[in-house]
Protein backbone atom coordinates (compact mmCIF):
# COMPACT_ATOMS: atom_id res chain seq x y z
CA UNK A 1 0.00 0.00 0.00
CA UNK A 2 1.33 3.40 -0.93
CA UNK A 3 0.81 6.78 0.62
CA UNK A 4 -1.13 9.67 -0.84
CA UNK A 5 2.07 11.42 -1.91
CA UNK A 6 5.78 11.05 -1.14
CA UNK A 7 6.24 11.10 2.62
CA UNK A 8 2.51 11.12 3.45
CA UNK A 9 0.40 8.10 4.38
CA UNK A 10 -2.57 9.87 6.06
CA UNK A 11 -3.85 6.86 8.03
CA UNK A 12 -6.86 8.71 9.45
CA UNK A 13 -8.21 10.04 6.14
CA UNK A 14 -11.29 8.63 4.44
CA UNK A 15 -10.61 6.29 1.51
CA UNK A 16 -12.06 7.42 -1.82
CA UNK A 17 -13.65 5.01 -4.26
CA UNK A 18 -10.77 5.46 -6.72
CA UNK A 19 -8.20 4.82 -3.96
CA UNK A 20 -10.12 1.68 -3.01
CA UNK A 21 -10.04 0.57 -6.65
CA UNK A 22 -6.26 0.91 -6.69
CA UNK A 23 -5.86 -1.10 -3.47
CA UNK A 24 -8.24 -3.82 -4.70
CA UNK A 25 -6.59 -4.11 -8.13
CA UNK A 26 -3.19 -4.48 -6.47
CA UNK A 27 -4.41 -6.95 -3.83
CA UNK A 28 -6.12 -9.11 -6.48
CA UNK A 29 -3.22 -8.72 -8.93
CA UNK A 30 -5.73 -7.78 -11.63
CA UNK A 31 -4.66 -7.32 -15.23
CA UNK A 32 -4.70 -3.59 -15.97
CA UNK A 33 -5.44 -1.98 -19.33
CA UNK A 34 -2.24 -1.14 -21.20
CA UNK A 35 -2.54 2.64 -20.80
CA UNK A 36 -4.60 5.22 -18.93
CA UNK A 37 -6.04 6.33 -22.29
CA UNK A 38 -7.22 2.79 -23.07
CA UNK A 39 -8.78 2.58 -19.61
CA UNK A 40 -10.52 5.95 -20.03
CA UNK A 41 -11.95 4.88 -23.41
CA UNK A 42 -13.37 1.71 -21.86
CA UNK A 43 -14.74 3.49 -18.79
CA UNK A 44 -16.32 6.29 -20.84
CA UNK A 45 -18.69 3.73 -22.39
CA UNK A 46 -20.19 3.06 -18.94
CA UNK A 47 -19.45 5.97 -16.61
CA UNK A 48 -20.39 9.63 -17.12
CA UNK A 49 -17.77 10.91 -14.68
CA UNK A 50 -14.51 9.62 -16.19
CA UNK A 51 -13.29 13.23 -16.37
CA UNK A 52 -13.33 13.28 -12.54
CA UNK A 53 -11.11 10.19 -12.27
CA UNK A 54 -7.43 10.81 -11.59
CA UNK A 55 -5.15 9.53 -14.34
CA UNK A 56 -3.24 7.35 -11.88
CA UNK A 57 -6.46 5.50 -10.94
CA UNK A 58 -7.97 4.90 -14.40
CA UNK A 59 -6.38 1.52 -15.07
CA UNK A 60 -7.28 0.17 -11.63
CA UNK A 61 -10.86 1.41 -11.89
CA UNK A 62 -11.20 -0.28 -15.28
CA UNK A 63 -9.74 -3.52 -13.89
CA UNK A 64 -12.01 -3.71 -10.83
CA UNK A 65 -15.03 -2.84 -12.96
CA UNK A 66 -14.17 -5.54 -15.50
CA UNK A 67 -13.64 -8.05 -12.67
CA UNK A 68 -17.11 -7.24 -11.33
CA UNK A 69 -15.76 -6.02 -8.00
CA UNK A 70 -16.88 -2.39 -8.19
CA UNK A 71 -19.67 -0.69 -10.08
CA UNK A 72 -21.33 2.67 -10.18
CA UNK A 73 -24.70 4.18 -9.39
CA UNK A 74 -27.26 4.06 -12.21
CA UNK A 75 -28.34 7.51 -13.37
CA UNK A 76 -31.56 6.55 -15.16
CA UNK A 77 -32.49 2.86 -14.84
CA UNK A 78 -35.38 3.41 -17.28
CA UNK A 79 -33.12 4.62 -20.10
CA UNK A 80 -32.50 2.44 -23.15
CA UNK A 81 -28.82 2.32 -22.23
CA UNK A 82 -28.22 2.92 -18.55
CA UNK A 83 -25.20 5.05 -17.75
CA UNK A 84 -23.55 5.06 -14.36
CA UNK A 85 -21.63 7.44 -12.10
CA UNK A 86 -18.56 5.89 -10.47
CA UNK A 87 -18.17 8.80 -8.02
CA UNK A 88 -14.38 8.40 -7.85
CA UNK A 89 -13.76 11.07 -5.21
CA UNK A 90 -16.58 10.00 -2.89
CA UNK A 91 -15.62 8.11 0.25
CA UNK A 92 -16.26 4.41 0.03
CA UNK A 93 -18.82 3.22 2.56
CA UNK A 94 -18.56 0.28 4.93
CA UNK A 95 -21.46 -1.35 3.08
CA UNK A 96 -19.73 -0.97 -0.30
CA UNK A 97 -16.50 -2.36 1.12
CA UNK A 98 -18.31 -5.35 2.64
CA UNK A 99 -19.85 -6.21 -0.74
CA UNK A 100 -16.49 -5.83 -2.49
CA UNK A 101 -14.73 -8.04 0.06
CA UNK A 102 -17.41 -10.69 -0.34
CA UNK A 103 -16.98 -10.63 -4.14
CA UNK A 104 -13.19 -10.84 -3.75
CA UNK A 105 -13.44 -13.83 -1.43
CA UNK A 106 -15.82 -15.61 -3.82
CA UNK A 107 -13.42 -15.01 -6.73
CA UNK A 108 -10.51 -16.33 -4.63
CA UNK A 109 -12.66 -19.36 -3.73
CA UNK A 110 -12.41 -18.52 -0.02
CA UNK A 111 -16.19 -18.17 0.22
CA UNK A 112 -18.97 -19.96 -1.62
CA UNK A 113 -21.72 -18.13 -3.50
CA UNK A 114 -24.84 -17.85 -1.42
XYZ file of C-alpha atoms in Angstrom:
114
model
C 0.000 0.000 0.000
C 1.326 3.396 -0.934
C 0.808 6.780 0.624
C -1.128 9.669 -0.838
C 2.069 11.419 -1.911
C 5.784 11.052 -1.138
C 6.245 11.096 2.619
C 2.507 11.122 3.450
C 0.398 8.102 4.378
C -2.569 9.872 6.058
C -3.853 6.855 8.030
C -6.865 8.708 9.450
C -8.207 10.038 6.136
C -11.292 8.629 4.445
C -10.614 6.286 1.508
C -12.060 7.417 -1.815
C -13.651 5.007 -4.262
C -10.772 5.461 -6.716
C -8.199 4.823 -3.965
C -10.119 1.677 -3.007
C -10.044 0.568 -6.653
C -6.256 0.907 -6.692
C -5.865 -1.099 -3.473
C -8.236 -3.817 -4.698
C -6.592 -4.108 -8.127
C -3.189 -4.483 -6.466
C -4.410 -6.952 -3.831
C -6.116 -9.113 -6.476
C -3.220 -8.720 -8.932
C -5.732 -7.781 -11.627
C -4.661 -7.321 -15.227
C -4.704 -3.592 -15.971
C -5.442 -1.985 -19.335
C -2.241 -1.136 -21.196
C -2.538 2.640 -20.804
C -4.603 5.217 -18.930
C -6.041 6.332 -22.295
C -7.222 2.792 -23.072
C -8.776 2.583 -19.605
C -10.516 5.950 -20.030
C -11.950 4.882 -23.408
C -13.373 1.708 -21.858
C -14.744 3.489 -18.795
C -16.324 6.294 -20.839
C -18.686 3.730 -22.386
C -20.188 3.059 -18.945
C -19.453 5.971 -16.608
C -20.391 9.627 -17.117
C -17.766 10.906 -14.682
C -14.513 9.615 -16.190
C -13.290 13.227 -16.371
C -13.334 13.276 -12.543
C -11.109 10.190 -12.275
C -7.430 10.806 -11.588
C -5.153 9.528 -14.343
C -3.236 7.346 -11.885
C -6.460 5.503 -10.942
C -7.971 4.904 -14.397
C -6.377 1.516 -15.068
C -7.279 0.170 -11.633
C -10.864 1.414 -11.886
C -11.201 -0.281 -15.279
C -9.744 -3.518 -13.889
C -12.009 -3.711 -10.827
C -15.030 -2.842 -12.958
C -14.169 -5.544 -15.502
C -13.642 -8.051 -12.670
C -17.110 -7.241 -11.332
C -15.755 -6.015 -8.004
C -16.885 -2.391 -8.189
C -19.666 -0.692 -10.085
C -21.333 2.671 -10.183
C -24.696 4.182 -9.385
C -27.257 4.064 -12.214
C -28.342 7.509 -13.370
C -31.561 6.552 -15.160
C -32.490 2.865 -14.837
C -35.384 3.409 -17.281
C -33.124 4.621 -20.100
C -32.505 2.439 -23.149
C -28.816 2.317 -22.231
C -28.220 2.917 -18.547
C -25.195 5.054 -17.752
C -23.547 5.064 -14.359
C -21.626 7.436 -12.101
C -18.562 5.894 -10.467
C -18.167 8.801 -8.023
C -14.380 8.398 -7.846
C -13.760 11.071 -5.214
C -16.577 10.005 -2.886
C -15.617 8.111 0.253
C -16.262 4.406 0.035
C -18.820 3.224 2.565
C -18.562 0.284 4.934
C -21.460 -1.347 3.083
C -19.729 -0.968 -0.297
C -16.504 -2.362 1.118
C -18.312 -5.350 2.640
C -19.854 -6.206 -0.741
C -16.494 -5.827 -2.494
C -14.727 -8.040 0.059
C -17.412 -10.692 -0.341
C -16.978 -10.628 -4.139
C -13.193 -10.839 -3.747
C -13.444 -13.826 -1.427
C -15.815 -15.613 -3.816
C -13.424 -15.012 -6.725
C -10.511 -16.325 -4.635
C -12.659 -19.357 -3.730
C -12.414 -18.522 -0.024
C -16.194 -18.168 0.222
C -18.974 -19.955 -1.621
C -21.717 -18.129 -3.499
C -24.841 -17.854 -1.424
